[in-house]
PDB file of C-alpha atoms and ligand atoms in Angstrom:
ATOM      1  CA  MET O   1     139.552  49.949  99.480  1.00  0.00           C
ATOM      2  CA  ILE O   2     136.129  50.755 101.381  1.00  0.00           C
ATOM      3  CA  ARG O   3     134.957  54.208 100.515  1.00  0.00           C
ATOM      4  CA  ARG O   4     133.745  55.754 103.782  1.00  0.00           C
ATOM      5  CA  ALA O   5     131.777  59.221 103.804  1.00  0.00           C
ATOM      6  CA  LEU O   6     130.666  61.580 106.342  1.00  0.00           C
ATOM      7  CA  ILE O   7     127.316  63.544 106.412  1.00  0.00           C
ATOM      8  CA  THR O   8     127.110  66.433 108.984  1.00  0.00           C
ATOM      9  CA  GLY O   9     124.367  68.470 110.617  1.00  0.00           C
ATOM     10  CA  SER O  10     122.745  69.112 114.089  1.00  0.00           C
ATOM     11  CA  PHE O  11     119.874  66.578 113.449  1.00  0.00           C
ATOM     12  CA  ASP O  12     117.859  68.445 116.214  1.00  0.00           C
ATOM     13  CA  PRO O  13     115.862  66.385 115.550  1.00  0.00           C
ATOM     14  CA  ILE O  14     116.303  64.062 112.496  1.00  0.00           C
ATOM     15  CA  THR O  15     113.517  64.613 109.942  1.00  0.00           C
ATOM     16  CA  TYR O  16     112.490  62.579 106.861  1.00  0.00           C
ATOM     17  CA  GLY O  17     114.611  65.134 104.840  1.00  0.00           C
ATOM     18  CA  HIS O  18     117.706  64.038 106.671  1.00  0.00           C
ATOM     19  CA  ILE O  19     116.573  60.344 106.283  1.00  0.00           C
ATOM     20  CA  ASP O  20     116.178  60.824 102.674  1.00  0.00           C
ATOM     21  CA  ILE O  21     119.651  62.254 102.141  1.00  0.00           C
ATOM     22  CA  ILE O  22     121.241  59.607 104.530  1.00  0.00           C
ATOM     23  CA  ASN O  23     119.729  56.844 102.456  1.00  0.00           C
ATOM     24  CA  ARG O  24     120.858  58.333  99.011  1.00  0.00           C
ATOM     25  CA  ALA O  25     124.227  58.933 100.008  1.00  0.00           C
ATOM     26  CA  ALA O  26     124.401  55.613 101.758  1.00  0.00           C
ATOM     27  CA  SER O  27     123.666  54.054  98.293  1.00  0.00           C
ATOM     28  CA  MET O  28     126.495  55.972  96.707  1.00  0.00           C
ATOM     29  CA  PHE O  29     129.247  54.623  99.382  1.00  0.00           C
ATOM     30  CA  ASP O  30     130.128  51.601 101.161  1.00  0.00           C
ATOM     31  CA  GLU O  31     129.943  53.143 104.715  1.00  0.00           C
ATOM     32  CA  LEU O  32     128.259  56.289 105.850  1.00  0.00           C
ATOM     33  CA  VAL O  33     129.053  58.172 109.176  1.00  0.00           C
ATOM     34  CA  ILE O  34     126.354  60.377 110.528  1.00  0.00           C
ATOM     35  CA  GLY O  35     128.007  62.949 112.313  1.00  0.00           C
ATOM     36  CA  ILE O  36     126.319  65.261 114.853  1.00  0.00           C
ATOM     37  CA  ILE O  37     127.987  68.631 115.261  1.00  0.00           C
ATOM     38  CA  LYS O  38     128.105  69.896 118.850  1.00  0.00           C
ATOM     39  CA  ASN O  39     127.735  73.659 119.130  1.00  0.00           C
ATOM     40  CA  PRO O  40     128.293  74.793 122.351  1.00  0.00           C
ATOM     41  CA  ARG O  41     126.810  78.176 121.584  1.00  0.00           C
ATOM     42  CA  LYS O  42     123.489  76.482 120.712  1.00  0.00           C
ATOM     43  CA  GLY O  43     121.844  74.318 123.376  1.00  0.00           C
ATOM     44  CA  GLY O  44     119.349  72.453 121.276  1.00  0.00           C
ATOM     45  CA  LEU O  45     116.247  70.775 122.004  1.00  0.00           C
ATOM     46  CA  PHE O  46     117.904  67.403 122.522  1.00  0.00           C
ATOM     47  CA  THR O  47     121.150  66.546 123.995  1.00  0.00           C
ATOM     48  CA  ILE O  48     124.052  64.880 121.542  1.00  0.00           C
ATOM     49  CA  GLU O  49     123.333  61.478 123.405  1.00  0.00           C
ATOM     50  CA  GLU O  50     119.521  61.809 122.724  1.00  0.00           C
ATOM     51  CA  ARG O  51     120.147  62.578 119.052  1.00  0.00           C
ATOM     52  CA  THR O  52     122.738  59.726 118.712  1.00  0.00           C
ATOM     53  CA  GLU O  53     120.494  57.447 120.220  1.00  0.00           C
ATOM     54  CA  MET O  54     117.571  58.222 118.124  1.00  0.00           C
ATOM     55  CA  ILE O  55     119.462  58.218 114.995  1.00  0.00           C
ATOM     56  CA  GLU O  56     120.872  54.858 116.108  1.00  0.00           C
ATOM     57  CA  ASP O  57     117.669  53.281 116.530  1.00  0.00           C
ATOM     58  CA  LEU O  58     116.377  54.797 113.226  1.00  0.00           C
ATOM     59  CA  PHE O  59     119.221  52.893 111.426  1.00  0.00           C
ATOM     60  CA  LYS O  60     119.803  50.001 113.780  1.00  0.00           C
ATOM     61  CA  ASP O  61     119.077  47.419 110.723  1.00  0.00           C
ATOM     62  CA  ARG O  62     121.911  49.176 108.463  1.00  0.00           C
ATOM     63  CA  PRO O  63     125.439  48.132 109.534  1.00  0.00           C
ATOM     64  CA  GLU O  64     126.721  50.248 106.933  1.00  0.00           C
ATOM     65  CA  ILE O  65     125.380  53.588 108.835  1.00  0.00           C
ATOM     66  CA  SER O  66     126.836  54.637 112.101  1.00  0.00           C
ATOM     67  CA  VAL O  67     126.638  57.779 114.090  1.00  0.00           C
ATOM     68  CA  ASP O  68     129.398  60.061 115.835  1.00  0.00           C
ATOM     69  CA  SER O  69     129.417  63.472 117.080  1.00  0.00           C
ATOM     70  CA  PHE O  70     132.387  65.987 116.993  1.00  0.00           C
ATOM     71  CA  GLN O  71     132.789  69.738 118.167  1.00  0.00           C
ATOM     72  CA  GLY O  72     135.294  72.216 116.421  1.00  0.00           C
ATOM     73  CA  LEU O  73     136.860  72.380 112.931  1.00  0.00           C
ATOM     74  CA  LEU O  74     135.281  69.773 110.375  1.00  0.00           C
ATOM     75  CA  ALA O  75     138.713  69.316 108.860  1.00  0.00           C
ATOM     76  CA  ASP O  76     140.279  68.314 112.179  1.00  0.00           C
ATOM     77  CA  TYR O  77     137.808  65.481 112.308  1.00  0.00           C
ATOM     78  CA  VAL O  78     137.650  64.490 108.764  1.00  0.00           C
ATOM     79  CA  ASN O  79     141.536  64.790 107.873  1.00  0.00           C
ATOM     80  CA  PRO O  80     142.921  61.961 110.215  1.00  0.00           C
ATOM     81  CA  ARG O  81     139.723  59.588 109.440  1.00  0.00           C
ATOM     82  CA  ASP O  82     139.473  57.235 106.484  1.00  0.00           C
ATOM     83  CA  LEU O  83     136.823  59.328 104.830  1.00  0.00           C
ATOM     84  CA  CYS O  84     136.710  60.400 101.134  1.00  0.00           C
ATOM     85  CA  ALA O  85     133.750  62.532 100.985  1.00  0.00           C
ATOM     86  CA  VAL O  86     131.740  65.049 103.266  1.00  0.00           C
ATOM     87  CA  VAL O  87     127.739  64.996 102.114  1.00  0.00           C
ATOM     88  CA  ARG O  88     125.361  67.798 102.523  1.00  0.00           C
ATOM     89  CA  GLY O  89     121.818  68.234 101.332  1.00  0.00           C
ATOM     90  CA  LEU O  90     120.640  71.564  99.097  1.00  0.00           C
ATOM     91  CA  ARG O  91     117.063  72.626  99.764  1.00  0.00           C
ATOM     92  CA  THR O  92     117.262  76.181  98.739  1.00  0.00           C
ATOM     93  CA  GLU O  93     119.273  79.099  97.324  1.00  0.00           C
ATOM     94  CA  LYS O  94     119.967  80.073 100.937  1.00  0.00           C
ATOM     95  CA  ASP O  95     121.503  76.825 101.773  1.00  0.00           C
ATOM     96  CA  PHE O  96     123.647  77.130  98.161  1.00  0.00           C
ATOM     97  CA  ALA O  97     124.930  80.097  99.161  1.00  0.00           C
ATOM     98  CA  TYR O  98     126.088  79.000 102.453  1.00  0.00           C
ATOM     99  CA  GLU O  99     127.285  75.647 101.537  1.00  0.00           C
ATOM    100  CA  ILE O 100     129.205  77.003  98.498  1.00  0.00           C
ATOM    101  CA  GLU O 101     131.167  79.172 100.660  1.00  0.00           C
ATOM    102  CA  MET O 102     131.778  76.553 103.184  1.00  0.00           C
ATOM    103  CA  ALA O 103     132.929  74.092 100.513  1.00  0.00           C
ATOM    104  CA  GLN O 104     135.251  76.421  99.098  1.00  0.00           C
ATOM    105  CA  VAL O 105     136.841  77.053 102.597  1.00  0.00           C
ATOM    106  CA  ASN O 106     136.774  73.385 103.401  1.00  0.00           C
ATOM    107  CA  GLN O 107     138.657  72.651 100.279  1.00  0.00           C
ATOM    108  CA  GLN O 108     141.702  74.358 101.406  1.00  0.00           C
ATOM    109  CA  LEU O 109     141.430  72.807 104.707  1.00  0.00           C
ATOM    110  CA  PHE O 110     140.656  69.081 103.864  1.00  0.00           C
ATOM    111  CA  ARG O 111     143.546  66.847 102.942  1.00  0.00           C
ATOM    112  CA  GLU O 112     144.091  65.431  99.498  1.00  0.00           C
ATOM    113  CA  GLY O 113     141.212  63.108  98.542  1.00  0.00           C
ATOM    114  CA  VAL O 114     138.601  64.259 100.359  1.00  0.00           C
ATOM    115  CA  GLU O 115     135.452  66.246  98.184  1.00  0.00           C
ATOM    116  CA  SER O 116     132.147  67.833  99.263  1.00  0.00           C
ATOM    117  CA  VAL O 117     129.342  66.480  97.752  1.00  0.00           C
ATOM    118  CA  PHE O 118     125.735  67.942  97.651  1.00  0.00           C
ATOM    119  CA  LEU O 119     122.795  66.068  96.833  1.00  0.00           C
ATOM    120  CA  MET O 120     119.616  68.297  96.132  1.00  0.00           C
ATOM    121  CA  ALA O 121     116.630  67.891  98.366  1.00  0.00           C
ATOM    122  CA  ARG O 122     113.549  66.045  96.768  1.00  0.00           C
ATOM    123  CA  PRO O 123     110.703  68.864  96.100  1.00  0.00           C
ATOM    124  CA  GLU O 124     108.730  67.313  98.958  1.00  0.00           C
ATOM    125  CA  TYR O 125     111.268  67.572 101.320  1.00  0.00           C
ATOM    126  CA  SER O 126     112.689  70.959 100.384  1.00  0.00           C
ATOM    127  CA  ILE O 127     110.684  72.758 103.110  1.00  0.00           C
ATOM    128  CA  VAL O 128     111.129  70.459 105.662  1.00  0.00           C
ATOM    129  CA  SER O 129     113.731  71.495 108.412  1.00  0.00           C
ATOM    130  CA  SER O 130     114.351  70.835 111.986  1.00  0.00           C
ATOM    131  CA  SER O 131     113.527  74.435 112.893  1.00  0.00           C
ATOM    132  CA  ASN O 132     110.379  74.325 111.152  1.00  0.00           C
ATOM    133  CA  VAL O 133     109.300  71.116 113.113  1.00  0.00           C
ATOM    134  CA  ARG O 134     110.565  72.217 116.294  1.00  0.00           C
ATOM    135  CA  GLU O 135     108.428  75.608 115.987  1.00  0.00           C
ATOM    136  CA  ILE O 136     105.319  73.606 115.185  1.00  0.00           C
ATOM    137  CA  VAL O 137     105.717  71.207 118.118  1.00  0.00           C
ATOM    138  CA  SER O 138     106.680  73.712 120.559  1.00  0.00           C
ATOM    139  CA  VAL O 139     103.484  75.701 120.281  1.00  0.00           C
ATOM    140  CA  GLY O 140     101.221  72.267 120.596  1.00  0.00           C
ATOM    141  CA  GLY O 141     100.957  71.625 116.885  1.00  0.00           C
ATOM    142  CA  THR O 142     101.445  68.570 114.694  1.00  0.00           C
ATOM    143  CA  PRO O 143     103.739  68.769 111.602  1.00  0.00           C
ATOM    144  CA  PRO O 144     102.078  67.678 108.267  1.00  0.00           C
ATOM    145  CA  GLU O 145     102.469  64.023 107.820  1.00  0.00           C
ATOM    146  CA  GLY O 146     105.857  63.037 106.322  1.00  0.00           C
ATOM    147  CA  MET O 147     108.234  65.547 108.005  1.00  0.00           C
ATOM    148  CA  VAL O 148     109.303  63.631 110.991  1.00  0.00           C
ATOM    149  CA  PRO O 149     108.963  60.015 111.947  1.00  0.00           C
ATOM    150  CA  ASP O 150     106.299  59.301 114.574  1.00  0.00           C
ATOM    151  CA  LYS O 151     108.843  58.072 117.183  1.00  0.00           C
ATOM    152  CA  ILE O 152     110.982  61.207 116.885  1.00  0.00           C
ATOM    153  CA  LEU O 153     107.392  63.328 117.272  1.00  0.00           C
ATOM    154  CA  GLN O 154     106.520  61.585 120.263  1.00  0.00           C
ATOM    155  CA  LYS O 155     110.001  62.370 121.816  1.00  0.00           C
ATOM    156  CA  MET O 156     109.591  65.812 120.995  1.00  0.00           C
ATOM    157  CA  LYS O 157     106.187  65.926 122.531  1.00  0.00           C
ATOM    158  CA  GLU O 158     107.690  64.461 125.795  1.00  0.00           C
ATOM    159  CA  LYS O 159     110.590  66.970 125.820  1.00  0.00           C
ATOM    160  CA  TYR O 160     108.249  70.064 125.449  1.00  0.00           C
ATOM    161  CA  ALA O 161     105.958  68.681 128.154  1.00  0.00           C
ATOM    162  CA  GLN O 162     108.873  68.567 130.604  1.00  0.00           C
ATOM    163  CA  LYS O 163     109.922  71.954 129.459  1.00  0.00           C
ATOM    164  CA  GLY O 164     106.529  73.007 130.358  1.00  0.00           C
TER     165      GLY O 164
HETATM  166  P1  ADP H 201     118.537  71.969 109.775  1.00  0.00           P
HETATM  167  O1  ADP H 201     118.706  72.678 108.529  1.00  0.00           O
HETATM  168  O2  ADP H 201     117.055  71.112 109.385  1.00  0.00           O
HETATM  169  O3  ADP H 201     118.556  72.143 111.150  1.00  0.00           O
HETATM  170  P2  ADP H 201     120.976  70.318 109.843  1.00  0.00           P
HETATM  171  O4  ADP H 201     121.959  71.512 110.320  1.00  0.00           O
HETATM  172  O5  ADP H 201     120.857  69.144 110.656  1.00  0.00           O
HETATM  173  O6  ADP H 201     119.651  70.739 109.234  1.00  0.00           O
HETATM  174  O7  ADP H 201     121.403  69.924 108.537  1.00  0.00           O
HETATM  175  C1  ADP H 201     122.087  68.610 108.057  1.00  0.00           C
HETATM  176  C2  ADP H 201     122.189  68.441 106.717  1.00  0.00           C
HETATM  177  O8  ADP H 201     121.038  68.015 106.241  1.00  0.00           O
HETATM  178  C3  ADP H 201     122.455  69.945 105.973  1.00  0.00           C
HETATM  179  O9  ADP H 201     123.451  69.615 104.897  1.00  0.00           O
HETATM  180  C4  ADP H 201     121.145  70.124 105.250  1.00  0.00           C
HETATM  181  O10 ADP H 201     121.250  70.872 104.317  1.00  0.00           O
HETATM  182  C5  ADP H 201     120.620  68.811 104.970  1.00  0.00           C
HETATM  183  N1  ADP H 201     119.114  68.756 105.252  1.00  0.00           N
HETATM  184  C6  ADP H 201     118.461  68.997 106.409  1.00  0.00           C
HETATM  185  N2  ADP H 201     117.313  69.180 106.071  1.00  0.00           N
HETATM  186  C7  ADP H 201     116.931  68.639 104.699  1.00  0.00           C
HETATM  187  C8  ADP H 201     115.857  68.204 104.033  1.00  0.00           C
HETATM  188  N3  ADP H 201     114.623  68.502 104.229  1.00  0.00           N
HETATM  189  N4  ADP H 201     116.142  67.819 102.731  1.00  0.00           N
HETATM  190  C9  ADP H 201     117.549  67.575 102.181  1.00  0.00           C
HETATM  191  N5  ADP H 201     118.584  67.893 103.091  1.00  0.00           N
HETATM  192  C10 ADP H 201     118.213  68.331 104.155  1.00  0.00           C
END
């Protein structure tokens, strides 16, 4: 039996913090699906298609890692699919407070056999978030080394230049 997990997030854009959690989750399961959450209320910096393309490019040599996107209730995506876990990263107490509530609600909604799994952020990534990175780049700055891959940083700079 193949053990397949899902890792969800906005990934707008993907950071080294996400990449670390993805690699660690991928080593725990046979297959990992990166599920980009489409939030109609949040426009976001990159479109879902752009985020998908960037993530697929980063993991192009990893056949066990795939990318998908979804909108609406997480359980509606998870329950009909062959998934045994939903993975999330925890950076701070703030993440924990939010995630425990979500996980306990999801526990009621997920079918039997689906678990929420949490991986603690490495200390060097605990202050890395997509929004931090966006804030720095949006005002013409360059995030400290180790926050976001160069390729992604380049795309962010192009995007903000287009936006003017
Ligand atoms: P962000 O808060 O950066 O916008 P997302 O909504 O894309 O993040 O988060 C997707 C998942 O990745 C969440 O479980 C989140 O806690 C986790 N995550 C995000 N950044 C990091 C990080 N630097 N280290 C560990 N986990 C992270």
